[in-house]
Amino acid sequence: EHLQKPDGDMGNASLRDDVFLADVLAGLSQTPKRLSSKYLYDERGSALFDQICELPEYYPTRTELAIMESNAVAITREIGPHANVVELGSGSSVKTRLLLDHLDQPRSYIPIDISEDHVLATAQQLRSEYPEIEINPIIDDFCAALENSERFPGDQVCVYFPGSTIGNFPPHDAQRLLHKISDCCGVCGGLLIGFDLQKDIAVLEAAYNDAAGITAEFSLNLLDRMNREAGANFDTGQFRHVAFYNATAERIEIFLESECDQIVRIDEIEISFEKGERIHTEYSHKYTIAGFTQMASHAGLAVRRVWSDDQSYFAIMYLEN
Ligand code: AVI
């Protein structure tokens, strides 16, 4: 089995739950209250996110895929032959297959994902479809995996970071992450990244406030997760999903807002909420091509090519050191 696990992982679920509980208590003791967006993606959250990607209002996924489909030849020419593709948060297998189908003799594909079942199932499937490509999954938080880059091939590394996941990191963290990626790419590698662009505020806000209420369910699932895994007693009916565009900070901001004064117990600890008080759960930064180019250059990466759609809703960039 070509399985790579994070160093020091004891495979101990209760140990991981303790980390979750500690993060929950720390985040909800802060003012304003906050929780890391990574905790949105438990099994149910990941399934809800897959549904979000299909929503009529949620344009990023289908726009990125359309850009990939229209430009697959040019994109893979830019990456060059014998690539070792390292995918961060291995996403839709459709996009991965597009890359693998068009690349010139790719050597290996290394999907990195925290969700063991997901990454192993995808790896197994890809092994049978692409027997000539080495498939070496890593089960880990991709930020942690980038710290241990000795686990990556030594050359021709193409880091693939689609889905505008970079937008979920505050700018300072996004730049640090790009820096780490630049270290992993070395001199003869590169980064292929997809990110969301600034646009009409109504379009942006609709994408995070869909009529079917799936995004609200996705947010509220975090309360259910705390009930299940952190011994909390949230009444999800007493909170609502709030998402709006902050034009100054150039990002969608997402919160869970308390609908009344209430006290919630989390593992024997009482946390009080005032009516209208919010837990911050996500940022989704929206860039301009110029803004992203500048951030990347601070991280040591230079833009080689940019692809976009007719409406300039989304961009895919190829960058090198
Ligand atoms: C995963 N990430 C790029 C999504 C986004 O658009 O920022 C997460 C999301 N949250 C609510 N809807 C989508």
mmCIF file of C-alpha atoms and ligand atoms in Angstrom:
data_model
loop_
_atom_site.group_PDB
_atom_site.id
_atom_site.type_symbol
_atom_site.label_atom_id
_atom_site.label_comp_id
_atom_site.label_asym_id
_atom_site.label_seq_id
_atom_site.Cartn_x
_atom_site.Cartn_y
_atom_site.Cartn_z
ATOM 1 C CA GLU A 1 0.000 0.000 0.000
ATOM 2 C CA HIS A 2 1.427 3.373 -1.052
ATOM 3 C CA LEU A 3 -0.105 5.073 1.909
ATOM 4 C CA GLN A 4 1.573 7.986 3.610
ATOM 5 C CA LYS A 5 0.299 9.041 7.029
ATOM 6 C CA PRO A 6 1.191 12.152 8.986
ATOM 7 C CA ASP A 7 4.179 11.782 11.283
ATOM 8 C CA GLY A 8 3.158 11.022 14.823
ATOM 9 C CA ASP A 9 -0.403 10.084 13.908
ATOM 10 C CA MET A 10 -1.420 7.460 16.432
ATOM 11 C CA GLY A 11 -4.664 6.801 14.616
ATOM 12 C CA ASN A 12 -6.447 7.610 17.849
ATOM 13 C CA ALA A 13 -9.911 9.055 17.229
ATOM 14 C CA SER A 14 -10.425 10.213 20.815
ATOM 15 C CA LEU A 15 -7.141 12.092 20.711
ATOM 16 C CA ARG A 16 -8.400 13.932 17.626
ATOM 17 C CA ASP A 17 -11.721 14.654 19.368
ATOM 18 C CA ASP A 18 -9.755 16.222 22.222
ATOM 19 C CA VAL A 19 -8.061 18.561 19.758
ATOM 20 C CA PHE A 20 -11.470 19.490 18.339
ATOM 21 C CA LEU A 21 -12.877 20.109 21.833
ATOM 22 C CA ALA A 22 -9.864 22.224 22.804
ATOM 23 C CA ASP A 23 -10.176 24.300 19.605
ATOM 24 C CA VAL A 24 -13.923 24.736 20.151
ATOM 25 C CA LEU A 25 -13.459 25.929 23.736
ATOM 26 C CA ALA A 26 -10.603 28.237 22.775
ATOM 27 C CA GLY A 27 -12.490 29.711 19.797
ATOM 28 C CA LEU A 28 -15.744 30.252 21.682
ATOM 29 C CA SER A 29 -13.923 31.890 24.616
ATOM 30 C CA GLN A 30 -12.605 34.607 22.325
ATOM 31 C CA THR A 31 -14.316 37.906 21.558
ATOM 32 C CA PRO A 32 -15.627 37.826 18.896
ATOM 33 C CA LYS A 33 -16.288 34.082 18.969
ATOM 34 C CA ARG A 34 -14.773 32.062 16.163
ATOM 35 C CA LEU A 35 -14.204 28.539 14.842
ATOM 36 C CA SER A 36 -11.835 27.326 12.152
ATOM 37 C CA SER A 37 -13.543 26.703 8.804
ATOM 38 C CA LYS A 38 -11.668 23.386 8.534
ATOM 39 C CA TYR A 39 -14.156 21.933 11.041
ATOM 40 C CA LEU A 40 -17.022 22.447 8.562
ATOM 41 C CA TYR A 41 -15.826 19.384 6.628
ATOM 42 C CA ASP A 42 -16.864 16.351 8.618
ATOM 43 C CA GLU A 43 -18.635 13.611 6.664
ATOM 44 C CA ARG A 44 -21.965 15.427 6.572
ATOM 45 C CA GLY A 45 -20.312 18.812 5.937
ATOM 46 C CA SER A 46 -18.319 17.389 3.012
ATOM 47 C CA ALA A 47 -21.506 15.899 1.531
ATOM 48 C CA LEU A 48 -23.286 19.249 1.924
ATOM 49 C CA PHE A 49 -20.348 21.040 0.311
ATOM 50 C CA ASP A 50 -20.642 18.680 -2.684
ATOM 51 C CA GLN A 51 -24.295 19.785 -2.923
ATOM 52 C CA ILE A 52 -23.254 23.462 -2.709
ATOM 53 C CA CYS A 53 -21.008 22.929 -5.738
ATOM 54 C CA GLU A 54 -24.093 21.928 -7.775
ATOM 55 C CA LEU A 55 -26.269 24.880 -6.716
ATOM 56 C CA PRO A 56 -27.400 27.310 -9.437
ATOM 57 C CA GLU A 57 -26.156 30.288 -7.357
ATOM 58 C CA TYR A 58 -22.735 28.740 -6.611
ATOM 59 C CA TYR A 59 -20.837 29.606 -9.799
ATOM 60 C CA PRO A 60 -17.165 28.891 -8.758
ATOM 61 C CA THR A 61 -17.079 25.104 -9.261
ATOM 62 C CA ARG A 62 -18.693 24.985 -12.681
ATOM 63 C CA THR A 63 -16.826 28.090 -13.876
ATOM 64 C CA GLU A 64 -13.445 26.657 -12.874
ATOM 65 C CA LEU A 65 -14.241 23.349 -14.556
ATOM 66 C CA ALA A 66 -15.288 25.141 -17.755
ATOM 67 C CA ILE A 67 -12.003 27.117 -17.764
ATOM 68 C CA MET A 68 -10.067 23.857 -17.287
ATOM 69 C CA GLU A 69 -11.990 22.160 -20.099
ATOM 70 C CA SER A 70 -11.511 25.015 -22.552
ATOM 71 C CA ASN A 71 -7.803 25.393 -21.806
ATOM 72 C CA ALA A 72 -6.610 21.894 -20.866
ATOM 73 C CA VAL A 73 -4.067 21.735 -23.687
ATOM 74 C CA ALA A 74 -2.532 25.140 -22.951
ATOM 75 C CA ILE A 75 -2.528 24.535 -19.183
ATOM 76 C CA THR A 76 -0.783 21.174 -19.390
ATOM 77 C CA ARG A 77 1.699 22.515 -21.961
ATOM 78 C CA GLU A 78 2.654 25.174 -19.429
ATOM 79 C CA ILE A 79 3.237 22.504 -16.747
ATOM 80 C CA GLY A 80 5.443 20.485 -19.094
ATOM 81 C CA PRO A 81 6.409 16.779 -19.300
ATOM 82 C CA HIS A 82 7.087 14.236 -16.508
ATOM 83 C CA ALA A 83 5.208 16.173 -13.844
ATOM 84 C CA ASN A 84 4.652 14.977 -10.292
ATOM 85 C CA VAL A 85 1.253 16.464 -9.487
ATOM 86 C CA VAL A 86 0.663 17.264 -5.795
ATOM 87 C CA GLU A 87 -2.976 18.186 -5.222
ATOM 88 C CA LEU A 88 -3.848 20.128 -2.055
ATOM 89 C CA GLY A 89 -7.214 19.091 -0.579
ATOM 90 C CA SER A 90 -7.786 16.688 -3.460
ATOM 91 C CA GLY A 91 -11.048 17.897 -4.855
ATOM 92 C CA SER A 92 -13.238 16.937 -7.728
ATOM 93 C CA SER A 93 -11.848 13.951 -9.543
ATOM 94 C CA VAL A 94 -13.231 15.471 -12.763
ATOM 95 C CA LYS A 95 -10.640 18.253 -12.703
ATOM 96 C CA THR A 96 -7.847 15.864 -11.731
ATOM 97 C CA ARG A 97 -8.681 13.541 -14.644
ATOM 98 C CA LEU A 98 -8.649 16.487 -17.051
ATOM 99 C CA LEU A 99 -5.099 17.239 -15.935
ATOM 100 C CA LEU A 100 -3.888 13.624 -15.990
ATOM 101 C CA ASP A 101 -5.499 13.047 -19.414
ATOM 102 C CA HIS A 102 -3.737 16.007 -21.021
ATOM 103 C CA LEU A 103 -0.331 16.034 -19.274
ATOM 104 C CA ASP A 104 2.670 14.739 -21.202
ATOM 105 C CA GLN A 105 3.787 11.515 -19.456
ATOM 106 C CA PRO A 106 2.981 12.535 -15.866
ATOM 107 C CA ARG A 107 5.097 10.549 -13.373
ATOM 108 C CA SER A 108 3.032 10.628 -10.217
ATOM 109 C CA TYR A 109 -0.088 11.996 -8.612
ATOM 110 C CA ILE A 110 -0.030 12.773 -4.874
ATOM 111 C CA PRO A 111 -3.452 13.750 -3.557
ATOM 112 C CA ILE A 112 -3.352 15.242 -0.041
ATOM 113 C CA ASP A 113 -6.551 15.206 1.954
ATOM 114 C CA ILE A 114 -7.590 14.947 5.566
ATOM 115 C CA SER A 115 -10.523 12.704 4.684
ATOM 116 C CA GLU A 116 -9.064 9.193 4.635
ATOM 117 C CA ASP A 117 -12.016 7.404 3.031
ATOM 118 C CA HIS A 118 -12.337 9.963 0.290
ATOM 119 C CA VAL A 119 -8.659 10.077 -0.667
ATOM 120 C CA LEU A 120 -8.149 6.303 -0.557
ATOM 121 C CA ALA A 121 -11.227 5.581 -2.676
ATOM 122 C CA THR A 122 -10.129 8.146 -5.274
ATOM 123 C CA ALA A 123 -6.565 6.794 -5.284
ATOM 124 C CA GLN A 124 -7.757 3.241 -5.820
ATOM 125 C CA GLN A 125 -9.978 4.289 -8.694
ATOM 126 C CA LEU A 126 -7.230 6.354 -10.344
ATOM 127 C CA ARG A 127 -4.716 3.491 -10.053
ATOM 128 C CA SER A 128 -6.924 1.303 -12.181
ATOM 129 C CA GLU A 129 -7.596 4.064 -14.709
ATOM 130 C CA TYR A 130 -3.991 5.301 -14.971
ATOM 131 C CA PRO A 131 -1.763 2.242 -14.361
ATOM 132 C CA GLU A 132 1.292 4.059 -15.741
ATOM 133 C CA ILE A 133 1.069 6.874 -13.152
ATOM 134 C CA GLU A 134 2.240 6.327 -9.558
ATOM 135 C CA ILE A 135 -0.566 7.314 -7.191
ATOM 136 C CA ASN A 136 0.718 8.129 -3.689
ATOM 137 C CA PRO A 137 -1.966 9.621 -1.438
ATOM 138 C CA ILE A 138 -1.098 11.505 1.749
ATOM 139 C CA ILE A 139 -3.698 11.606 4.519
ATOM 140 C CA ASP A 140 -3.058 14.871 6.289
ATOM 141 C CA ASP A 141 -3.999 18.503 6.617
ATOM 142 C CA PHE A 142 -2.318 19.926 3.491
ATOM 143 C CA CYS A 143 -0.779 22.801 5.475
ATOM 144 C CA ALA A 144 0.919 20.227 7.721
ATOM 145 C CA ALA A 145 1.928 18.113 4.708
ATOM 146 C CA LEU A 146 3.629 21.112 3.096
ATOM 147 C CA GLU A 147 5.817 21.415 6.215
ATOM 148 C CA ASN A 148 7.086 17.876 5.542
ATOM 149 C CA SER A 149 7.884 18.345 1.885
ATOM 150 C CA GLU A 150 10.609 15.669 1.989
ATOM 151 C CA ARG A 151 7.652 13.348 1.385
ATOM 152 C CA PHE A 152 7.244 14.918 -2.092
ATOM 153 C CA PRO A 153 9.202 13.970 -5.212
ATOM 154 C CA GLY A 154 12.439 15.940 -5.604
ATOM 155 C CA ASP A 155 11.756 17.522 -8.985
ATOM 156 C CA GLN A 156 9.116 18.524 -11.535
ATOM 157 C CA VAL A 157 6.598 19.119 -8.759
ATOM 158 C CA CYS A 158 3.400 20.744 -9.957
ATOM 159 C CA VAL A 159 1.325 21.784 -6.954
ATOM 160 C CA TYR A 160 -2.346 21.788 -7.976
ATOM 161 C CA PHE A 161 -4.538 23.920 -5.704
ATOM 162 C CA PRO A 162 -7.967 24.309 -7.296
ATOM 163 C CA GLY A 163 -11.364 25.296 -5.928
ATOM 164 C CA SER A 164 -10.505 28.761 -4.565
ATOM 165 C CA THR A 165 -9.593 27.139 -1.251
ATOM 166 C CA ILE A 166 -6.813 29.745 -1.010
ATOM 167 C CA GLY A 167 -9.675 32.250 -0.496
ATOM 168 C CA ASN A 168 -10.587 30.650 2.825
ATOM 169 C CA PHE A 169 -7.242 31.774 4.304
ATOM 170 C CA PRO A 170 -6.813 35.352 5.564
ATOM 171 C CA PRO A 171 -4.311 37.193 3.300
ATOM 172 C CA HIS A 172 -1.349 36.851 5.654
ATOM 173 C CA ASP A 173 -1.889 33.089 5.988
ATOM 174 C CA ALA A 174 -2.555 32.778 2.244
ATOM 175 C CA GLN A 175 0.789 34.419 1.528
ATOM 176 C CA ARG A 176 2.567 32.125 4.002
ATOM 177 C CA LEU A 177 0.926 29.143 2.348
ATOM 178 C CA LEU A 178 2.062 30.326 -1.097
ATOM 179 C CA HIS A 179 5.566 30.664 0.310
ATOM 180 C CA LYS A 180 5.533 27.057 1.512
ATOM 181 C CA ILE A 181 4.222 25.964 -1.888
ATOM 182 C CA SER A 182 7.006 27.893 -3.590
ATOM 183 C CA ASP A 183 9.552 25.998 -1.434
ATOM 184 C CA CYS A 184 7.993 22.672 -2.516
ATOM 185 C CA CYS A 185 8.040 23.571 -6.226
ATOM 186 C CA GLY A 186 11.793 24.074 -6.345
ATOM 187 C CA VAL A 187 13.385 25.500 -9.472
ATOM 188 C CA CYS A 188 11.748 23.279 -12.063
ATOM 189 C CA GLY A 189 8.229 23.030 -10.698
ATOM 190 C CA GLY A 190 5.216 25.284 -10.512
ATOM 191 C CA LEU A 191 1.823 26.025 -9.021
ATOM 192 C CA LEU A 192 -1.508 25.690 -10.814
ATOM 193 C CA ILE A 193 -4.096 27.490 -8.696
ATOM 194 C CA GLY A 194 -7.768 28.431 -9.049
ATOM 195 C CA PHE A 195 -9.192 31.445 -7.212
ATOM 196 C CA ASP A 196 -12.406 33.450 -7.192
ATOM 197 C CA LEU A 197 -12.531 36.982 -8.592
ATOM 198 C CA GLN A 198 -14.243 40.158 -7.349
ATOM 199 C CA LYS A 199 -17.575 40.771 -9.053
ATOM 200 C CA ASP A 200 -21.066 42.196 -8.591
ATOM 201 C CA ILE A 201 -21.915 41.986 -4.876
ATOM 202 C CA ALA A 202 -25.388 40.532 -5.567
ATOM 203 C CA VAL A 203 -23.815 37.608 -7.440
ATOM 204 C CA LEU A 204 -21.319 37.012 -4.615
ATOM 205 C CA GLU A 205 -23.903 37.208 -1.845
ATOM 206 C CA ALA A 206 -26.359 34.922 -3.664
ATOM 207 C CA ALA A 207 -23.621 32.268 -3.949
ATOM 208 C CA TYR A 208 -23.418 32.098 -0.127
ATOM 209 C CA ASN A 209 -27.170 32.539 0.554
ATOM 210 C CA ASP A 210 -28.745 30.017 -1.822
ATOM 211 C CA ALA A 211 -32.512 29.809 -2.070
ATOM 212 C CA ALA A 212 -32.566 26.095 -1.196
ATOM 213 C CA GLY A 213 -30.788 26.803 2.113
ATOM 214 C CA ILE A 214 -27.980 24.275 1.580
ATOM 215 C CA THR A 215 -25.250 26.744 2.552
ATOM 216 C CA ALA A 216 -27.169 27.520 5.758
ATOM 217 C CA GLU A 217 -27.365 23.780 6.489
ATOM 218 C CA PHE A 218 -23.624 23.495 5.811
ATOM 219 C CA SER A 219 -22.908 26.251 8.370
ATOM 220 C CA LEU A 220 -25.379 24.971 10.970
ATOM 221 C CA ASN A 221 -23.879 21.478 10.701
ATOM 222 C CA LEU A 222 -20.944 22.881 12.676
ATOM 223 C CA LEU A 223 -23.283 23.198 15.684
ATOM 224 C CA ASP A 224 -24.446 19.605 15.184
ATOM 225 C CA ARG A 225 -20.827 18.515 14.967
ATOM 226 C CA MET A 226 -20.047 20.205 18.295
ATOM 227 C CA ASN A 227 -23.071 18.426 19.784
ATOM 228 C CA ARG A 228 -21.860 15.082 18.438
ATOM 229 C CA GLU A 229 -18.135 15.368 18.985
ATOM 230 C CA ALA A 230 -17.564 17.964 21.687
ATOM 231 C CA GLY A 231 -20.401 17.150 24.098
ATOM 232 C CA ALA A 232 -22.236 20.418 23.363
ATOM 233 C CA ASN A 233 -25.976 21.086 23.579
ATOM 234 C CA PHE A 234 -26.565 23.696 20.850
ATOM 235 C CA ASP A 235 -30.188 24.138 19.771
ATOM 236 C CA THR A 236 -29.610 24.661 16.042
ATOM 237 C CA GLY A 237 -33.064 26.262 15.759
ATOM 238 C CA GLN A 238 -31.777 29.159 17.879
ATOM 239 C CA PHE A 239 -28.993 30.116 15.442
ATOM 240 C CA ARG A 240 -29.039 31.359 11.851
ATOM 241 C CA HIS A 241 -26.545 31.447 8.972
ATOM 242 C CA VAL A 242 -25.343 34.976 8.058
ATOM 243 C CA ALA A 243 -23.177 35.638 4.977
ATOM 244 C CA PHE A 244 -22.368 38.984 3.372
ATOM 245 C CA TYR A 245 -19.651 40.672 1.300
ATOM 246 C CA ASN A 246 -17.287 42.985 3.171
ATOM 247 C CA ALA A 247 -16.151 45.272 0.333
ATOM 248 C CA THR A 248 -13.331 46.850 2.354
ATOM 249 C CA ALA A 249 -11.795 43.490 3.250
ATOM 250 C CA GLU A 250 -12.707 42.063 -0.210
ATOM 251 C CA ARG A 251 -14.250 38.913 1.204
ATOM 252 C CA ILE A 252 -17.452 37.075 1.979
ATOM 253 C CA GLU A 253 -17.755 36.705 5.751
ATOM 254 C CA ILE A 254 -19.826 33.893 7.219
ATOM 255 C CA PHE A 255 -21.206 33.610 10.742
ATOM 256 C CA LEU A 256 -23.621 31.649 12.920
ATOM 257 C CA GLU A 257 -25.801 34.212 14.715
ATOM 258 C CA SER A 258 -27.614 33.606 17.984
ATOM 259 C CA GLU A 259 -31.336 34.399 17.692
ATOM 260 C CA CYS A 260 -31.795 34.952 21.438
ATOM 261 C CA ASP A 261 -29.913 35.342 24.707
ATOM 262 C CA GLN A 262 -28.897 31.800 25.601
ATOM 263 C CA ILE A 263 -26.388 29.656 27.457
ATOM 264 C CA VAL A 264 -24.855 26.641 25.739
ATOM 265 C CA ARG A 265 -22.997 23.905 27.582
ATOM 266 C CA ILE A 266 -19.911 22.412 26.007
ATOM 267 C CA ASP A 267 -18.335 19.540 27.933
ATOM 268 C CA GLU A 268 -19.434 20.999 31.319
ATOM 269 C CA ILE A 269 -18.360 24.548 30.368
ATOM 270 C CA GLU A 270 -21.096 27.163 29.974
ATOM 271 C CA ILE A 271 -20.802 29.647 27.109
ATOM 272 C CA SER A 272 -23.254 32.531 26.955
ATOM 273 C CA PHE A 273 -24.566 34.155 23.794
ATOM 274 C CA GLU A 274 -26.405 37.442 23.502
ATOM 275 C CA LYS A 275 -29.170 37.811 20.929
ATOM 276 C CA GLY A 276 -27.439 38.805 17.665
ATOM 277 C CA GLU A 277 -23.999 37.634 18.832
ATOM 278 C CA ARG A 278 -22.092 35.764 16.126
ATOM 279 C CA ILE A 279 -19.568 32.942 15.777
ATOM 280 C CA HIS A 280 -17.295 33.644 12.833
ATOM 281 C CA THR A 281 -16.883 30.468 10.774
ATOM 282 C CA GLU A 282 -15.491 31.376 7.346
ATOM 283 C CA TYR A 283 -13.861 33.967 5.130
ATOM 284 C CA SER A 284 -13.933 33.610 1.385
ATOM 285 C CA HIS A 285 -11.581 36.169 -0.126
ATOM 286 C CA LYS A 286 -12.197 37.451 -3.629
ATOM 287 C CA TYR A 287 -9.177 38.637 -5.569
ATOM 288 C CA THR A 288 -8.303 40.700 -8.617
ATOM 289 C CA ILE A 289 -5.692 39.303 -11.005
ATOM 290 C CA ALA A 290 -3.391 42.194 -10.007
ATOM 291 C CA GLY A 291 -3.961 41.652 -6.286
ATOM 292 C CA PHE A 292 -3.279 37.937 -6.472
ATOM 293 C CA THR A 293 -0.204 38.508 -8.653
ATOM 294 C CA GLN A 294 1.169 40.885 -6.038
ATOM 295 C CA MET A 295 0.525 38.514 -3.141
ATOM 296 C CA ALA A 296 2.166 35.652 -5.057
ATOM 297 C CA SER A 297 5.205 37.773 -5.897
ATOM 298 C CA HIS A 298 5.674 38.537 -2.172
ATOM 299 C CA ALA A 299 5.758 34.745 -1.726
ATOM 300 C CA GLY A 300 8.439 34.381 -4.426
ATOM 301 C CA LEU A 301 6.124 33.147 -7.201
ATOM 302 C CA ALA A 302 5.921 34.751 -10.652
ATOM 303 C CA VAL A 303 2.848 34.478 -12.877
ATOM 304 C CA ARG A 304 3.431 32.629 -16.156
ATOM 305 C CA ARG A 305 -0.139 32.413 -17.510
ATOM 306 C CA VAL A 306 -3.684 33.314 -16.482
ATOM 307 C CA TRP A 307 -6.928 31.801 -17.784
ATOM 308 C CA SER A 308 -10.425 33.082 -17.053
ATOM 309 C CA ASP A 309 -14.029 32.826 -18.249
ATOM 310 C CA ASP A 310 -16.049 35.284 -20.406
ATOM 311 C CA GLN A 311 -17.562 36.989 -17.372
ATOM 312 C CA SER A 312 -14.226 37.145 -15.491
ATOM 313 C CA TYR A 313 -15.833 35.333 -12.561
ATOM 314 C CA PHE A 314 -12.923 32.992 -11.780
ATOM 315 C CA ALA A 315 -9.210 32.689 -12.603
ATOM 316 C CA ILE A 316 -6.706 29.876 -12.979
ATOM 317 C CA MET A 317 -3.041 30.832 -12.797
ATOM 318 C CA TYR A 318 0.193 29.011 -13.457
ATOM 319 C CA LEU A 319 3.121 30.353 -11.406
ATOM 320 C CA GLU A 320 6.781 29.465 -11.008
ATOM 321 C CA ASN A 321 9.640 30.484 -8.709
HETATM 322 C C1 AVI B 1 -14.167 25.589 -0.133
HETATM 323 N N1 AVI B 1 -14.361 27.021 -0.352
HETATM 324 C C2 AVI B 1 -13.620 27.474 -1.513
HETATM 325 C C3 AVI B 1 -15.781 27.438 -0.387
HETATM 326 C C4 AVI B 1 -15.877 28.957 -0.692
HETATM 327 O O1 AVI B 1 -16.581 29.312 -1.630
HETATM 328 O O2 AVI B 1 -15.210 29.734 -0.018
HETATM 329 C C5 AVI B 1 -16.471 27.125 0.919
HETATM 330 C C6 AVI B 1 -17.922 27.540 0.969
HETATM 331 N N2 AVI B 1 -18.546 27.967 2.045
HETATM 332 C C7 AVI B 1 -19.807 28.216 1.767
HETATM 333 N N3 AVI B 1 -20.003 27.991 0.494
HETATM 334 C C8 AVI B 1 -18.836 27.538 -0.031
#
